[in-house]
PDB file of C-alpha atoms in Angstrom:
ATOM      1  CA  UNK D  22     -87.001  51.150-121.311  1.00  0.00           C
ATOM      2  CA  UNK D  23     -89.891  53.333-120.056  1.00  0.00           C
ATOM      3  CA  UNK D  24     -91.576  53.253-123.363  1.00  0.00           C
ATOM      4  CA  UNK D  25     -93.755  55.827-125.419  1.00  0.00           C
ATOM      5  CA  UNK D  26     -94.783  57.982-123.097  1.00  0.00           C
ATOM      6  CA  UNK D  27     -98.045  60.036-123.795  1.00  0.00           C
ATOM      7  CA  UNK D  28     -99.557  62.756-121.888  1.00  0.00           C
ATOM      8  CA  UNK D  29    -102.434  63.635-120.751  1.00  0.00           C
ATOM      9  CA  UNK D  30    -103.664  60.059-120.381  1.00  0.00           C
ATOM     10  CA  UNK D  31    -107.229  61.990-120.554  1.00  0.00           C
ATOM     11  CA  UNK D  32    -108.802  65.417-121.850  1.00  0.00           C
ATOM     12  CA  UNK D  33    -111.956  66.996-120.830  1.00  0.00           C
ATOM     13  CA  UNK D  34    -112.430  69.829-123.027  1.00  0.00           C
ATOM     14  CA  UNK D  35    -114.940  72.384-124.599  1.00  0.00           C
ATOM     15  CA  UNK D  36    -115.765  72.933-128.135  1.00  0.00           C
ATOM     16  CA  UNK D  37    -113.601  75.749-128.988  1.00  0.00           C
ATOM     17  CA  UNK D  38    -110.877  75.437-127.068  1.00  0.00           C
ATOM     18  CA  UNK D  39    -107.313  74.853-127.759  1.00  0.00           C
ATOM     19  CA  UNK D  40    -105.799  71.332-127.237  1.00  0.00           C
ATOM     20  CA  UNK D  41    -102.400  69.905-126.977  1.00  0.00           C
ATOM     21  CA  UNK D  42    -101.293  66.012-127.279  1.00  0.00           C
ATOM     22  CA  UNK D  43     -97.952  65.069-126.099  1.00  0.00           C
ATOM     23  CA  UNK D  44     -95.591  62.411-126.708  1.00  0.00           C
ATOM     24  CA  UNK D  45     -91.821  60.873-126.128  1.00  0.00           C
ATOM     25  CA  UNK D  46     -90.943  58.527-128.092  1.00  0.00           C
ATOM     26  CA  UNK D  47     -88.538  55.603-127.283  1.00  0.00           C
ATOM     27  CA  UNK D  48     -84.856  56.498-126.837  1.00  0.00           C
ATOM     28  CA  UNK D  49     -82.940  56.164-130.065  1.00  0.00           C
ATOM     29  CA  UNK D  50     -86.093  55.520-132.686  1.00  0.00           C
ATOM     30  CA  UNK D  51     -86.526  57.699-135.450  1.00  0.00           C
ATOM     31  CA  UNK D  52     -89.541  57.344-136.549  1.00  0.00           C
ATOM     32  CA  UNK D  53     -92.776  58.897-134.817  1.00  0.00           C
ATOM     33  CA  UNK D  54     -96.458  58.286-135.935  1.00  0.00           C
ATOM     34  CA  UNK D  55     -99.799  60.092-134.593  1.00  0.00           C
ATOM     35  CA  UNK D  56    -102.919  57.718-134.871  1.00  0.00           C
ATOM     36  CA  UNK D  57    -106.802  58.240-134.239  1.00  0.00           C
ATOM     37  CA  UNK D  58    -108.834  55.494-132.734  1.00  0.00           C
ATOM     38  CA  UNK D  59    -112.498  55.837-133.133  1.00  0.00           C
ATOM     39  CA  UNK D  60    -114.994  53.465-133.424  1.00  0.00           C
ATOM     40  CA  UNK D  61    -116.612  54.428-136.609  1.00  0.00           C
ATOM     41  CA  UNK D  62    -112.983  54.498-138.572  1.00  0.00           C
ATOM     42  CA  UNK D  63    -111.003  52.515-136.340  1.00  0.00           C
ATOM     43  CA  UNK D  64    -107.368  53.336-136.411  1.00  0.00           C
ATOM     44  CA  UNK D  65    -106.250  55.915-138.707  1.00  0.00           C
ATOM     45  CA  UNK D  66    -102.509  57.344-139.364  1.00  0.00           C
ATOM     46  CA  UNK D  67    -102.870  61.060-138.949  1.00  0.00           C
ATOM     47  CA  UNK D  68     -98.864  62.375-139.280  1.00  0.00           C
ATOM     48  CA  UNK D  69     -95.887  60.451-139.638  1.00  0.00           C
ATOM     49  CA  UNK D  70     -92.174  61.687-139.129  1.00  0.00           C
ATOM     50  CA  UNK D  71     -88.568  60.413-139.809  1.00  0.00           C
ATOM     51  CA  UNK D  72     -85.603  62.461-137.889  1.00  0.00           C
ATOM     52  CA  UNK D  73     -87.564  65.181-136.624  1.00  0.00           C
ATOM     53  CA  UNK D  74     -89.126  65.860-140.494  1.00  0.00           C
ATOM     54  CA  UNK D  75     -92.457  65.491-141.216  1.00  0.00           C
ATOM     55  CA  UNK D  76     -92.682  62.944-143.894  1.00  0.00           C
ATOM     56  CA  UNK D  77     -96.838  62.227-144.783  1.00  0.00           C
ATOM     57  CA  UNK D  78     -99.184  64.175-143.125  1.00  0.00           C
ATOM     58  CA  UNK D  79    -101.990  63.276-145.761  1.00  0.00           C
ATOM     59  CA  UNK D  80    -104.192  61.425-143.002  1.00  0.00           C
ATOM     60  CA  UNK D  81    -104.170  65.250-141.150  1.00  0.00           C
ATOM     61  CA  UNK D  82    -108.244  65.766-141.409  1.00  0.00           C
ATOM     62  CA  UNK D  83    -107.980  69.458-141.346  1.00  0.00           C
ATOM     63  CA  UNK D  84    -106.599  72.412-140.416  1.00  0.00           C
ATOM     64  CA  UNK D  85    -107.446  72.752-136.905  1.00  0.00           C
ATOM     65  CA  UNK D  86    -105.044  69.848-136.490  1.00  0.00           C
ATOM     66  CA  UNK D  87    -101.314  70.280-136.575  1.00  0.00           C
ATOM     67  CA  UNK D  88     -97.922  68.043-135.507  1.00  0.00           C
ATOM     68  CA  UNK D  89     -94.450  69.655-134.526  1.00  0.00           C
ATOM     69  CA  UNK D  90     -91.581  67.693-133.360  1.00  0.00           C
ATOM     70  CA  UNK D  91     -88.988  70.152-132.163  1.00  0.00           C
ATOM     71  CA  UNK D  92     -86.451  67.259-131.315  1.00  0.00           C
ATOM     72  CA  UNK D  93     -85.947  63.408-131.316  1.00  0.00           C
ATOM     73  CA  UNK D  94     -87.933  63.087-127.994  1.00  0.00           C
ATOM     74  CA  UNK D  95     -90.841  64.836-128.372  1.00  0.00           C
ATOM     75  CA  UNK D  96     -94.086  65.526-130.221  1.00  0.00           C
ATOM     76  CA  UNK D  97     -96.997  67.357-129.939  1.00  0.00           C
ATOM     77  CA  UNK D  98    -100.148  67.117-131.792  1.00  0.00           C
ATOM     78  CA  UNK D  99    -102.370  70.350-131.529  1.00  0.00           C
ATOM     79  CA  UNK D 100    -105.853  70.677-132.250  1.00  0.00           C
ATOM     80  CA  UNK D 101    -107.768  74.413-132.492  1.00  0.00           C
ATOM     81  CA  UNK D 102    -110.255  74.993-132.292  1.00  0.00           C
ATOM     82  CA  UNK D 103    -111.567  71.563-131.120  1.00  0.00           C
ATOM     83  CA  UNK D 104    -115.237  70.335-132.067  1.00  0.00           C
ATOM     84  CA  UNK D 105    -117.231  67.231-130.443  1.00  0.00           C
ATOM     85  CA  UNK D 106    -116.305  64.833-133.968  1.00  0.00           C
ATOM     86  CA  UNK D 107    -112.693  65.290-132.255  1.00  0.00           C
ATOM     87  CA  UNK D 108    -113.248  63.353-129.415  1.00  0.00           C
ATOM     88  CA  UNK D 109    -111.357  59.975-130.165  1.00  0.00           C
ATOM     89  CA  UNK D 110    -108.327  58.191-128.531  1.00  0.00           C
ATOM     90  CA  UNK D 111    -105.234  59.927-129.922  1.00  0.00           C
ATOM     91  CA  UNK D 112    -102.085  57.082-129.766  1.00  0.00           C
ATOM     92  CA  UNK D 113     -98.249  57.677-130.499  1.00  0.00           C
ATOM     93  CA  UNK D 114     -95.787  55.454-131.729  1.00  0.00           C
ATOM     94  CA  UNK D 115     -92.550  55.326-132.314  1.00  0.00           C
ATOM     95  CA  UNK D 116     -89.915  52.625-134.586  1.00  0.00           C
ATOM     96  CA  UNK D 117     -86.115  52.288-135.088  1.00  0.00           C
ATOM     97  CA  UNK D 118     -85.394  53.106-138.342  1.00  0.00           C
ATOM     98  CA  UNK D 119     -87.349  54.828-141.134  1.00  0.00           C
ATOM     99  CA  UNK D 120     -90.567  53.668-140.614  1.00  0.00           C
ATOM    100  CA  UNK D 121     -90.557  51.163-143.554  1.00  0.00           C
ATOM    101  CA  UNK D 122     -92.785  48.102-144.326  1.00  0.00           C
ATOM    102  CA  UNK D 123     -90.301  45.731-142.040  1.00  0.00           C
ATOM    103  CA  UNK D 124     -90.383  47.873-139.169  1.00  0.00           C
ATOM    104  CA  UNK D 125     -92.149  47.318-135.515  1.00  0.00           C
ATOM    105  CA  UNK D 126     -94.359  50.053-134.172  1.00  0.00           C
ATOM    106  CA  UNK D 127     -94.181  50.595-130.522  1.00  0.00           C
ATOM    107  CA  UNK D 128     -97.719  52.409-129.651  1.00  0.00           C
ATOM    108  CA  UNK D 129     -97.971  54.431-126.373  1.00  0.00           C
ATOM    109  CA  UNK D 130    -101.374  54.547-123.797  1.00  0.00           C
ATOM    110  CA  UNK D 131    -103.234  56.809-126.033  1.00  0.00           C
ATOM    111  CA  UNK D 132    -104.986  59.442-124.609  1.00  0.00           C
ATOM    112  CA  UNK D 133    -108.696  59.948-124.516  1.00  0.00           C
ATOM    113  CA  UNK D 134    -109.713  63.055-125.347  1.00  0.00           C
ATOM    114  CA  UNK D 135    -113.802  63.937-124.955  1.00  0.00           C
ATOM    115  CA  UNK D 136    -114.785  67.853-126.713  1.00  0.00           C
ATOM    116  CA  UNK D 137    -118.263  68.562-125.026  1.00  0.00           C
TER     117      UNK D 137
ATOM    118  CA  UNK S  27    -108.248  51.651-149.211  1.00  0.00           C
ATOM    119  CA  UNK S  28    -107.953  49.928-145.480  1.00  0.00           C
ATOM    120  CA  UNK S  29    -107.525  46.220-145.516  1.00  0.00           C
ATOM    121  CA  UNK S  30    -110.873  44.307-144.481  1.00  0.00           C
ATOM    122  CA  UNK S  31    -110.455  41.503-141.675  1.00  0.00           C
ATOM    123  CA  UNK S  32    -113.147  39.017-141.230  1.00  0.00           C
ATOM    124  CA  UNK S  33    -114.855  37.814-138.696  1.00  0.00           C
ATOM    125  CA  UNK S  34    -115.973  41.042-137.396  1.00  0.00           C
ATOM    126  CA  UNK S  35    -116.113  39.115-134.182  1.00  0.00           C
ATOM    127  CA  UNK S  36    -115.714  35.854-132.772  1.00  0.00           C
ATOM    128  CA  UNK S  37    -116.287  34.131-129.458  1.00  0.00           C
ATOM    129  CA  UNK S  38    -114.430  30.884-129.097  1.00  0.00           C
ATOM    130  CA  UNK S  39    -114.560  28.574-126.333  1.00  0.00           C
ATOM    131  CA  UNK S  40    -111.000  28.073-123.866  1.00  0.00           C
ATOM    132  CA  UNK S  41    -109.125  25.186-126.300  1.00  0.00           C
ATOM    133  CA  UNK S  42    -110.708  26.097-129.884  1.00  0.00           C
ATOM    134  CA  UNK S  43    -108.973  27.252-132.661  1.00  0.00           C
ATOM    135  CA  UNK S  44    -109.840  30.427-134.532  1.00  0.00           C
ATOM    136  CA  UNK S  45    -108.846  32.144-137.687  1.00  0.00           C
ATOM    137  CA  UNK S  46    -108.908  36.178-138.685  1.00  0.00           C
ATOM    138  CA  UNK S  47    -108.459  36.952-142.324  1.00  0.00           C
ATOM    139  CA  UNK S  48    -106.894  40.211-143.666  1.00  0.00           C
ATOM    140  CA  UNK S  49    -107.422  41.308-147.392  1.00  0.00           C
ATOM    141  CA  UNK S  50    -106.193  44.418-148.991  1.00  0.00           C
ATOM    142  CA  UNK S  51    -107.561  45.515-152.807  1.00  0.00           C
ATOM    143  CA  UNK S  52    -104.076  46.699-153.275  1.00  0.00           C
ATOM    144  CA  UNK S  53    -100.536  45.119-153.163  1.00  0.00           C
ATOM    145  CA  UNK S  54     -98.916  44.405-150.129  1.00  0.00           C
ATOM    146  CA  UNK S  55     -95.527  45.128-149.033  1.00  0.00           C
ATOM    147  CA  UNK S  56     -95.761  43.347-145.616  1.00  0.00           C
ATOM    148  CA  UNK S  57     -98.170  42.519-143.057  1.00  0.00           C
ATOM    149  CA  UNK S  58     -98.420  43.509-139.557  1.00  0.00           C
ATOM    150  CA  UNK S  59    -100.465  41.926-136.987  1.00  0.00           C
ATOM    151  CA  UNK S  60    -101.560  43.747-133.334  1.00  0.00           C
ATOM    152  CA  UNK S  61    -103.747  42.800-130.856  1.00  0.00           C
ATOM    153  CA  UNK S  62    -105.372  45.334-128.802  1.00  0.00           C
ATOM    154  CA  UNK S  63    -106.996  44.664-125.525  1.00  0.00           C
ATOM    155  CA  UNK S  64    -110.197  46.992-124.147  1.00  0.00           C
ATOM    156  CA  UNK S  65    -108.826  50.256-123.298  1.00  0.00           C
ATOM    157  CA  UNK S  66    -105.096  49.726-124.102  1.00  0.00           C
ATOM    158  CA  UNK S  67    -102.562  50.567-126.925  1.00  0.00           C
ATOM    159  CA  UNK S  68    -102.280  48.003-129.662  1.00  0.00           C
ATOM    160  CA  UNK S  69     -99.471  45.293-129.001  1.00  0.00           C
ATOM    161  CA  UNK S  70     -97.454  43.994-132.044  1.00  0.00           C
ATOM    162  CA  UNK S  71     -97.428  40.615-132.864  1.00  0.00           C
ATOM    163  CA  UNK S  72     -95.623  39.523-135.741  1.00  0.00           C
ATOM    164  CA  UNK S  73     -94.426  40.384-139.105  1.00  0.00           C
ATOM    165  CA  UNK S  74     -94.984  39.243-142.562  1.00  0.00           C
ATOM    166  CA  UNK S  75     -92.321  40.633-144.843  1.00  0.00           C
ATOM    167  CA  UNK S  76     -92.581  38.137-148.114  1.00  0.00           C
ATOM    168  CA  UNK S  77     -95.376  36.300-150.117  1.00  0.00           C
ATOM    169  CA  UNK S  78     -95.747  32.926-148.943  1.00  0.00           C
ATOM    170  CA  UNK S  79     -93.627  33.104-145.269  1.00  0.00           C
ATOM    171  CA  UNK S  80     -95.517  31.606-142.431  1.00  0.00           C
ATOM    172  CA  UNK S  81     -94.322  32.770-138.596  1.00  0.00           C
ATOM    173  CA  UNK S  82     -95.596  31.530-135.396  1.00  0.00           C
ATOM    174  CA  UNK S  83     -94.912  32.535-131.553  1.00  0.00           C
ATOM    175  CA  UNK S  84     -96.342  29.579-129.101  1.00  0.00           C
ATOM    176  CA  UNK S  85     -99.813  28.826-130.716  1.00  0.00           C
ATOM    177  CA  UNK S  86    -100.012  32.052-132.652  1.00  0.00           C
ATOM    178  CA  UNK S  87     -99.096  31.951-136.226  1.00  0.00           C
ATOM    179  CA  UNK S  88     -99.639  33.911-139.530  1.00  0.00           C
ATOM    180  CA  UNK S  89     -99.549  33.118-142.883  1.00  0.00           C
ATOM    181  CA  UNK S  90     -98.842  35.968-146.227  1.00  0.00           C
ATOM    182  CA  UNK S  91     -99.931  35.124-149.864  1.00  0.00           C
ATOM    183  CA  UNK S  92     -98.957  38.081-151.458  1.00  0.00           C
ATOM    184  CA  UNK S  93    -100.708  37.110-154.773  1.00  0.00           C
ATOM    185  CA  UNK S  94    -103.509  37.327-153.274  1.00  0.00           C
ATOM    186  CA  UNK S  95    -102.987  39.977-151.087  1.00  0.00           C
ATOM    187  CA  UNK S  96    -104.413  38.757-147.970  1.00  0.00           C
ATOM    188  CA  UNK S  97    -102.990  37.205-144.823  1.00  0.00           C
ATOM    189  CA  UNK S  98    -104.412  34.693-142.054  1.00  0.00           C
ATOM    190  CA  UNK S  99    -103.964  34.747-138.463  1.00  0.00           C
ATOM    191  CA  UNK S 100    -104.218  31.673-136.436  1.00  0.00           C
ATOM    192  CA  UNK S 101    -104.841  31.003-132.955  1.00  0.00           C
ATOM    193  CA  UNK S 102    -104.707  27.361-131.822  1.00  0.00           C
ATOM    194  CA  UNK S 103    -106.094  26.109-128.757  1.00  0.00           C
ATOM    195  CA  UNK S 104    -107.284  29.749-127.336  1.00  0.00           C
ATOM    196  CA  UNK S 105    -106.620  30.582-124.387  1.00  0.00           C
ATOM    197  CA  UNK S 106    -108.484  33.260-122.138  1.00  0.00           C
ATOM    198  CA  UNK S 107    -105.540  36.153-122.502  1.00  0.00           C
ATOM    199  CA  UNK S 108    -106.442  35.840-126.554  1.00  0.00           C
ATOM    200  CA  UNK S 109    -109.471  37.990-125.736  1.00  0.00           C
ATOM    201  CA  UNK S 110    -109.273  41.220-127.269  1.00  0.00           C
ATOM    202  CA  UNK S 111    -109.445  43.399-130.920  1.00  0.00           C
ATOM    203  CA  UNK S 112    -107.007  41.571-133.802  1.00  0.00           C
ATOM    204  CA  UNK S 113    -105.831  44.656-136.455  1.00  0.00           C
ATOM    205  CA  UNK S 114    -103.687  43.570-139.343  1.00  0.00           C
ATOM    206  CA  UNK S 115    -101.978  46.519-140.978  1.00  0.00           C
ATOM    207  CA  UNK S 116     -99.798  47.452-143.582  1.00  0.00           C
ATOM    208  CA  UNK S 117     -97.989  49.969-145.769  1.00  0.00           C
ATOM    209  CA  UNK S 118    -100.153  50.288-148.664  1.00  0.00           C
ATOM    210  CA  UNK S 119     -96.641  51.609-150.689  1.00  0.00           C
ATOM    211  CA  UNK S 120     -93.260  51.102-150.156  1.00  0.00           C
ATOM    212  CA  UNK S 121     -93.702  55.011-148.578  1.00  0.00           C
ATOM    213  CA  UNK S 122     -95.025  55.264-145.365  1.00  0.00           C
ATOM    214  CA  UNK S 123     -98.709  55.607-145.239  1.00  0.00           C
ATOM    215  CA  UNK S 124     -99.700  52.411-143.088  1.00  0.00           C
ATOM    216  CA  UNK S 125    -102.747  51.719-142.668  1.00  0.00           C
ATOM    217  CA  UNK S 126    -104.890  49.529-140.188  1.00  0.00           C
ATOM    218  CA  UNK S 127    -107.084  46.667-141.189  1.00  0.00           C
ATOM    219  CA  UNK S 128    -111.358  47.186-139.874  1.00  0.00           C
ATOM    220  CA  UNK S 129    -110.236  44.823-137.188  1.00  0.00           C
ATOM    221  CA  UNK S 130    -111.941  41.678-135.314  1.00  0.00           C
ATOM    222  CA  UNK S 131    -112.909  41.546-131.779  1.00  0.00           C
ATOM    223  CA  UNK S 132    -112.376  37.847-130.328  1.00  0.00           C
ATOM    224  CA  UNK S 133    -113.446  36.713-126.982  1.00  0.00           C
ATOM    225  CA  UNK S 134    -113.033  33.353-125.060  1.00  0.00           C
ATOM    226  CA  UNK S 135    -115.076  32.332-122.524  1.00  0.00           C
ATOM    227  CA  UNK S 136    -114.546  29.489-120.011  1.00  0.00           C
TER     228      UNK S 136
END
């Protein structure tokens, strides 16, 4: 099993512009969650879905930010217009079932994104 | 509302024994521990689905008191490959906001 699978592994980007986080979540789980690692909040849960369906999004900071998942093996997490307090590592993972207080969450690379 | 671990940090010496502490103000459903080396995704560990079960994997181990709504983590005879961030974590509901504990950065040295 190849994984979560997140891409791009790293962003370089300028205030302003338009970004775009991608992940694939391991075959057959059903459960998808977007975190932000940064060193003054540590991890945070940003979005969380089950079957496609967005189920919490409370941890979203703002508007600029938004999650689709089209289909069961992929995600995207969009931010726009990106500012500098953006720059964190973004991670994906993925569980099984539901996403309940039993299950495993496989996390992907993360990628690094910097906003100059 | 993010479960506090302490130590903050730790450095241990190869063979000594360590423990990380997790409490949450709230009631918890389960515990989940991760560790997460520099510059890499968090790894899952174990876990903790009732009040008062114990688990262990080689000379890693956790324990859950639900009363008191904390859980220990504890790492016997460390070995160099222990080095890295500790995060407990857990659904703060029976829903599905989970959150991270502040974490605690361990290192062993020779």
């Amino acid at each position: 099993d190849a994984g979560v699978i997140q891409s791009p592994r790293h962003e370089v980007t300028e205030m302003g512009q338009e970004v775009t986080l991608r992940c694939k979540p391991i075959s057959g789980h059903n459960s998808l969650f977007w975190y932000r690692q940064t060193m003054m909040r540590g991890l945070e849960l940003l979005i969380y879905f089950n079957n496609n369906v967005p189920i919490d999004d409370s941890g979203m900071p703002e508007d600029r930010f938004s999650a689709k998942m089209p289909n069961a093996s992929f995600s995207t997490l969009k931010i726009q217009p990106s500012e500098p307090r953006d720059s964190a590592v973004y991670f994906c993972a993925s569980s099984l079932g539901a996403g309940g207080p039993e299950e495993t969450q496989y996390f992907g690379p993360g990628t690094r994104l910097l906003v100059l | 509302q993010q479960p506090v671990q302490s130590p903050q940090a730790v450095i241990l010496r190869e063979g000594e024994d360590a423990v990380i502490n997790c409490s949450s103000s709230k009631a918890l459903y389960s515990v989940h521990w991760y560790r997460q080396k520099h510059g890499e995704a968090p790894v899952f560990l174990m876990i903790l689905l009732k009040g008062g079960e114990q688990k262990g994997h080689e000379k890693i181990s956790a324990s859950f008191n639900e009363k008191k709504q904390q859980s220990s983590l504890y790492l016997t005879a460390s070995q160099l490959s222990y080095s890295g961030t500790y995060f407990c974590g857990t659904p703060m509901n029976t829903g599905n906001q989970f959150y991270f504990g502040t974490g605690t950065s361990l290192t062993v040295i020779p």
